[in-house]
XYZ file of C-alpha atoms in Angstrom:
411
model
C 128.575 220.290 129.260
C 125.402 221.842 129.570
C 126.061 223.414 132.452
C 128.439 223.676 136.183
C 126.774 225.026 138.500
C 127.324 224.897 142.542
C 124.774 224.603 145.386
C 124.627 224.271 149.091
C 121.941 222.099 149.651
C 123.086 218.399 150.927
C 123.793 216.423 148.157
C 121.086 214.349 147.698
C 119.401 211.547 145.269
C 115.954 214.589 145.192
C 118.413 218.131 145.613
C 120.469 216.623 142.394
C 117.552 215.756 141.177
C 116.027 219.432 141.845
C 118.920 221.224 140.053
C 119.080 218.342 136.924
C 115.234 218.889 136.033
C 116.460 223.092 135.658
C 118.946 221.932 133.495
C 116.871 219.672 131.143
C 114.230 222.767 131.238
C 116.826 225.049 130.140
C 117.690 223.400 127.050
C 114.094 221.643 126.631
C 115.367 217.775 127.013
C 113.375 215.873 127.249
C 113.018 213.434 130.133
C 113.278 209.676 130.515
C 114.652 209.623 126.689
C 117.752 212.035 127.695
C 121.385 209.536 128.652
C 123.140 210.127 130.918
C 126.077 209.093 131.704
C 127.968 208.637 135.513
C 130.022 206.866 137.811
C 128.772 204.334 141.081
C 127.400 207.286 143.598
C 124.611 206.358 144.803
C 123.629 210.106 145.094
C 123.024 210.284 141.270
C 121.128 206.668 140.698
C 118.937 208.141 142.858
C 118.501 211.227 141.498
C 118.263 209.648 137.524
C 115.549 206.451 139.173
C 113.518 209.674 140.444
C 112.089 209.534 137.551
C 113.377 206.317 135.242
C 115.930 208.744 133.493
C 118.523 206.565 131.239
C 121.515 206.554 132.964
C 124.901 204.366 131.798
C 127.876 203.043 133.643
C 131.499 205.386 133.753
C 133.221 202.330 132.369
C 136.728 204.926 133.131
C 136.049 204.084 136.111
C 134.765 201.023 136.630
C 137.811 199.893 134.790
C 139.700 201.942 138.330
C 137.921 200.129 140.417
C 138.402 197.127 138.562
C 141.954 198.170 139.096
C 141.663 199.487 142.782
C 140.638 195.845 143.768
C 143.270 193.945 141.580
C 145.805 195.864 143.288
C 144.234 196.121 146.884
C 143.984 191.685 146.291
C 147.114 191.151 145.351
C 148.790 193.319 148.284
C 147.030 190.800 150.652
C 148.044 187.265 149.267
C 151.138 189.082 148.127
C 154.396 190.200 150.915
C 156.431 191.503 147.976
C 154.459 192.969 146.283
C 152.626 194.655 149.382
C 156.468 196.165 150.724
C 156.795 197.119 146.768
C 153.033 199.207 146.881
C 154.696 201.048 150.206
C 158.634 201.556 148.971
C 156.622 203.469 145.687
C 154.720 205.390 148.207
C 156.059 206.563 150.611
C 159.376 207.285 148.201
C 156.899 209.363 146.149
C 156.150 211.065 148.986
C 159.230 211.780 150.201
C 160.454 213.303 147.152
C 157.151 215.991 146.634
C 158.160 216.674 150.408
C 161.728 217.413 149.036
C 162.963 220.328 148.333
C 165.184 220.745 145.431
C 164.437 216.905 143.766
C 161.742 217.202 141.103
C 162.734 219.324 138.882
C 165.961 217.714 138.738
C 164.405 214.755 137.527
C 163.850 213.936 133.841
C 159.792 213.092 134.731
C 157.939 214.889 137.953
C 157.279 211.684 140.308
C 153.359 211.731 139.655
C 151.549 211.271 142.797
C 147.710 211.048 140.874
C 146.751 211.661 137.793
C 144.267 213.926 139.418
C 140.348 213.863 137.552
C 141.978 210.027 135.484
C 142.456 207.971 138.387
C 141.970 205.151 136.192
C 145.298 206.331 134.098
C 147.772 206.665 138.442
C 148.962 202.531 137.845
C 150.556 203.298 134.959
C 151.897 207.172 135.218
C 152.805 207.182 139.225
C 155.489 203.630 137.895
C 156.130 205.175 134.460
C 157.334 208.472 135.988
C 159.201 206.909 138.654
C 161.033 204.044 135.801
C 161.678 206.815 133.950
C 163.758 208.592 136.852
C 165.464 205.344 138.120
C 168.734 205.999 137.668
C 168.775 209.760 137.923
C 166.716 209.553 141.290
C 169.651 206.796 143.238
C 172.024 209.081 142.760
C 170.120 212.168 144.397
C 169.193 210.319 147.194
C 172.974 208.748 147.436
C 174.217 212.706 147.810
C 171.499 212.988 150.205
C 171.951 209.186 152.663
C 168.918 208.343 151.700
C 169.487 205.052 148.757
C 168.028 203.434 151.361
C 164.807 204.773 149.832
C 165.131 204.004 146.307
C 167.363 200.324 146.968
C 164.059 198.660 148.338
C 162.085 198.686 145.091
C 163.311 196.186 142.174
C 163.475 198.236 139.757
C 162.748 195.129 137.119
C 159.385 194.931 138.107
C 159.141 198.589 137.993
C 159.601 198.908 134.862
C 156.651 194.723 133.797
C 154.391 197.177 136.097
C 155.259 200.281 134.277
C 155.363 198.676 130.245
C 151.923 196.214 131.419
C 149.791 199.184 132.898
C 150.575 201.274 129.210
C 148.775 199.117 128.159
C 145.362 200.025 129.379
C 146.252 203.562 129.263
C 146.128 202.943 125.983
C 142.258 201.439 126.510
C 141.629 204.433 128.992
C 142.856 207.424 126.093
C 140.486 206.330 123.927
C 136.746 206.195 126.503
C 137.652 209.508 128.452
C 137.101 212.323 125.870
C 133.915 213.658 125.074
C 135.483 215.604 121.799
C 135.828 212.254 120.098
C 133.267 209.269 119.492
C 134.088 206.277 122.438
C 130.553 204.381 123.106
C 131.598 202.114 120.485
C 135.289 201.074 122.696
C 133.687 200.178 125.675
C 133.701 196.584 124.160
C 136.145 195.802 122.396
C 138.168 197.451 125.451
C 136.950 194.472 127.266
C 138.645 192.174 124.699
C 141.676 193.921 124.372
C 142.069 193.997 127.942
C 142.195 190.537 128.838
C 143.922 189.791 126.040
C 147.200 192.031 128.258
C 145.964 189.366 130.224
C 146.839 186.610 129.385
C 149.342 184.022 131.581
C 153.674 184.480 130.412
C 153.714 180.404 131.433
C 156.875 180.846 131.130
C 156.082 182.586 134.920
C 153.596 181.372 136.238
C 154.248 182.603 140.052
C 155.333 185.679 139.021
C 153.580 189.374 140.131
C 152.722 190.221 136.942
C 150.629 186.698 136.128
C 149.122 187.730 140.059
C 147.611 190.977 138.707
C 146.693 189.247 134.939
C 144.806 186.875 136.656
C 142.640 189.245 139.129
C 142.589 191.782 136.242
C 141.162 188.601 133.980
C 138.563 188.426 137.165
C 137.285 191.261 138.450
C 136.996 192.870 134.501
C 134.587 189.719 134.137
C 132.828 190.518 137.747
C 132.783 194.628 137.241
C 133.148 196.167 134.152
C 131.597 193.338 131.713
C 128.408 193.597 134.122
C 128.376 197.355 133.411
C 128.004 197.248 129.490
C 125.009 197.048 128.253
C 122.513 195.764 124.697
C 123.520 199.648 123.319
C 127.434 199.172 123.477
C 127.282 195.741 121.740
C 124.735 198.408 119.518
C 127.282 200.608 119.558
C 130.145 198.477 118.421
C 128.220 197.255 115.560
C 127.411 200.266 114.174
C 131.553 201.581 113.825
C 131.587 200.155 109.863
C 135.354 198.678 111.814
C 133.836 196.290 114.218
C 130.713 195.376 112.785
C 132.483 191.990 112.239
C 133.039 191.788 115.372
C 135.711 189.551 115.006
C 137.335 189.606 118.189
C 134.646 187.397 119.482
C 136.331 184.319 118.768
C 133.186 181.886 120.432
C 131.051 181.300 117.927
C 127.150 180.553 119.559
C 128.038 183.654 121.705
C 128.777 185.969 118.603
C 125.188 184.661 117.342
C 124.382 184.431 120.066
C 124.627 188.561 120.698
C 124.441 189.477 116.392
C 121.156 188.583 117.107
C 120.435 190.490 119.501
C 122.330 193.540 118.058
C 119.904 193.791 115.559
C 116.957 193.445 118.031
C 117.973 196.418 119.573
C 118.343 198.251 116.786
C 115.334 197.576 115.321
C 113.654 199.134 119.012
C 115.393 202.008 118.355
C 114.356 202.447 114.986
C 111.011 201.933 115.783
C 111.039 204.381 118.682
C 112.206 206.949 115.885
C 109.791 205.454 113.703
C 107.254 209.048 113.756
C 109.679 211.392 113.687
C 111.615 209.858 110.599
C 108.715 209.872 108.515
C 107.460 212.899 109.545
C 111.529 214.158 108.188
C 111.209 212.187 105.520
C 111.289 214.963 103.112
C 113.736 216.606 104.451
C 117.104 217.378 102.671
C 120.151 215.527 104.534
C 123.157 217.826 106.478
C 126.181 217.265 105.243
C 128.840 219.057 108.280
C 131.627 217.230 108.502
C 132.482 216.114 111.455
C 135.324 217.460 113.564
C 138.425 215.080 112.987
C 140.226 214.729 116.027
C 144.199 214.231 116.030
C 144.324 210.547 117.380
C 146.936 208.690 119.905
C 148.008 205.106 118.893
C 144.917 202.512 118.296
C 144.934 199.955 120.763
C 142.242 198.637 119.113
C 143.618 198.645 115.123
C 143.634 194.452 115.115
C 140.346 194.608 116.085
C 138.969 195.938 113.048
C 138.265 195.000 109.771
C 139.867 196.747 106.565
C 138.511 196.936 103.067
C 138.256 198.643 100.159
C 134.789 200.983 98.910
C 132.620 199.713 96.773
C 129.016 202.268 95.953
C 125.374 200.266 96.949
C 122.268 201.497 95.607
C 118.970 202.445 97.055
C 116.195 199.133 96.873
C 112.543 200.122 98.049
C 111.097 198.711 100.059
C 107.462 198.461 101.514
C 107.269 198.716 105.255
C 109.688 200.415 107.477
C 110.522 197.288 109.045
C 111.458 195.204 105.305
C 113.146 199.280 105.397
C 115.012 198.233 108.254
C 115.985 195.149 107.199
C 117.003 196.221 103.673
C 119.715 198.633 105.409
C 121.098 196.359 107.121
C 121.735 193.221 105.153
C 123.130 196.684 102.972
C 125.223 197.595 105.967
C 126.623 194.269 106.004
C 127.462 194.260 102.368
C 128.901 197.637 102.078
C 132.321 197.731 101.789
C 134.182 200.979 103.004
C 137.693 202.296 103.249
C 139.433 202.648 107.060
C 138.500 206.268 107.479
C 142.625 207.827 109.329
C 140.934 208.568 112.507
C 138.108 205.593 112.427
C 135.520 207.818 112.776
C 131.974 206.406 111.968
C 129.867 209.298 111.565
C 132.016 210.057 108.607
C 131.000 206.466 107.253
C 127.101 206.881 108.620
C 127.320 210.704 106.475
C 128.413 209.486 103.801
C 125.674 206.005 104.455
C 122.720 208.553 105.145
C 121.018 209.075 101.561
C 121.291 205.244 100.946
C 120.984 204.033 104.875
C 118.924 207.626 106.914
C 117.404 204.479 109.214
C 120.599 203.427 110.375
C 122.280 206.570 110.269
C 119.900 208.372 112.215
C 120.193 205.938 115.090
C 123.843 205.110 114.215
C 123.672 209.286 115.384
C 122.016 209.475 118.358
C 123.861 206.308 119.991
C 127.156 207.696 119.556
C 126.620 210.501 121.515
C 126.717 208.715 124.339
C 130.165 209.162 125.884
C 131.357 206.112 127.391
C 132.710 207.974 131.172
C 131.788 211.000 132.151
C 135.355 211.535 133.383
C 134.978 215.288 131.457
C 132.098 216.391 133.259
C 134.136 215.379 135.798
C 137.230 217.598 134.259
C 134.717 220.518 133.744
C 134.488 220.051 137.734
C 137.650 220.558 138.444
C 138.119 223.498 136.777
C 135.909 225.086 138.474
C 137.308 224.583 141.747
C 140.209 225.725 139.862
C 138.657 229.099 139.406
C 136.340 229.572 142.819
C 135.920 227.420 146.648
C 132.813 228.220 148.652
C 135.472 229.967 150.914
C 137.291 232.571 149.164
C 134.560 233.384 146.338
C 132.158 235.704 146.175
C 130.998 234.913 142.307
C 128.073 233.774 141.601
C 126.797 230.741 139.984
C 125.780 232.269 137.365
C 129.399 234.030 136.652
C 131.510 231.075 137.988
C 129.681 229.172 134.857
C 130.539 232.451 131.659
C 134.151 232.039 133.679
C 134.493 228.028 133.421
C 133.218 228.117 129.972
C 135.215 230.561 128.914
C 138.050 229.062 130.224
C 137.341 224.961 128.282
C 136.623 227.395 124.890
C 139.909 228.640 125.884
C 141.664 225.460 126.463
C 140.117 223.265 123.570
C 140.714 227.076 120.677
C 136.313 226.836 120.037
C 136.298 230.291 120.286
C 133.624 231.447 117.231
C 134.734 232.752 114.671
């Protein structure tokens, strides 16, 4: 997070851009080549288009749009699912408004997941599934058991289990303290795998959800991905073979597009690279992050280690080609946390151009969820109506709170 600001002016595109411009200038950032990941808000899109800033869609929000659209579409075509969703919503409302219920449950019923609405589809159904039996007993004592008997426990369990797969995907795309851009393309393929139809239950609600999700992923998620997302995936050594792409012709097409894109990125940084070519590389170790279950484990290639030797090149273009060929042949060990920066740190002497490109690509986030959490946190610190804090004091409080929660105090 660079800056969390409140301003009284209308949130129009031009006003938002003036705030972004001030932030860029205060941190000495370059206009036109500082990538920004945002949701699809029209005012934000307008703001960044004023000077043709590089904007990438927040793939967490795009996934939420997919799920939101699917839920509404299936409710329209399936009365049973519509009644199920209404009953779940009414029960959650009743439990939240009635005292003495939530604290008796093994898992508090979730109303939403705050700044991560895409996770709500799992959290809501999972919390209700985990508390179903306890809730049934409590409601019987109150003569309100009809509220839960309208909910099919089997369907509740199936939806909870199905959406848990997606929750794991979201955990690998929405946090700024780990690399996420390389997961965007594998996430699409992983989610489509989750949507394979169960032929034994062709007319089931779960199959209806799967069909709709697969359709919306193509229309709303995949169309928001770019060549840079494919490059990020390729530059993760565990994904570089793109083993999840089954169509051979499409695989060859994407590999060519990826390498063309790498040449363009290399050309953009050619002057800076050549001027700094004689400086010593940094050897700072990247932070290691404790990660949850890896939903992409079966998609990754695992290999042993081998050393590579530097080969001289007669031109910058030849050097890029040499490094690409070496990268294709390089053997490696799979890091415990699958952090590709560990690999590129070790390769920065033999493949300095690709290493520089990888670092510049991986700094881009797949989603804007983390920044929205900061805004939410700022809202908890202060509101327009009750506080006299000036913007600078508010910003300091937000940064301090974030440092405290993440244990990133200076030592």
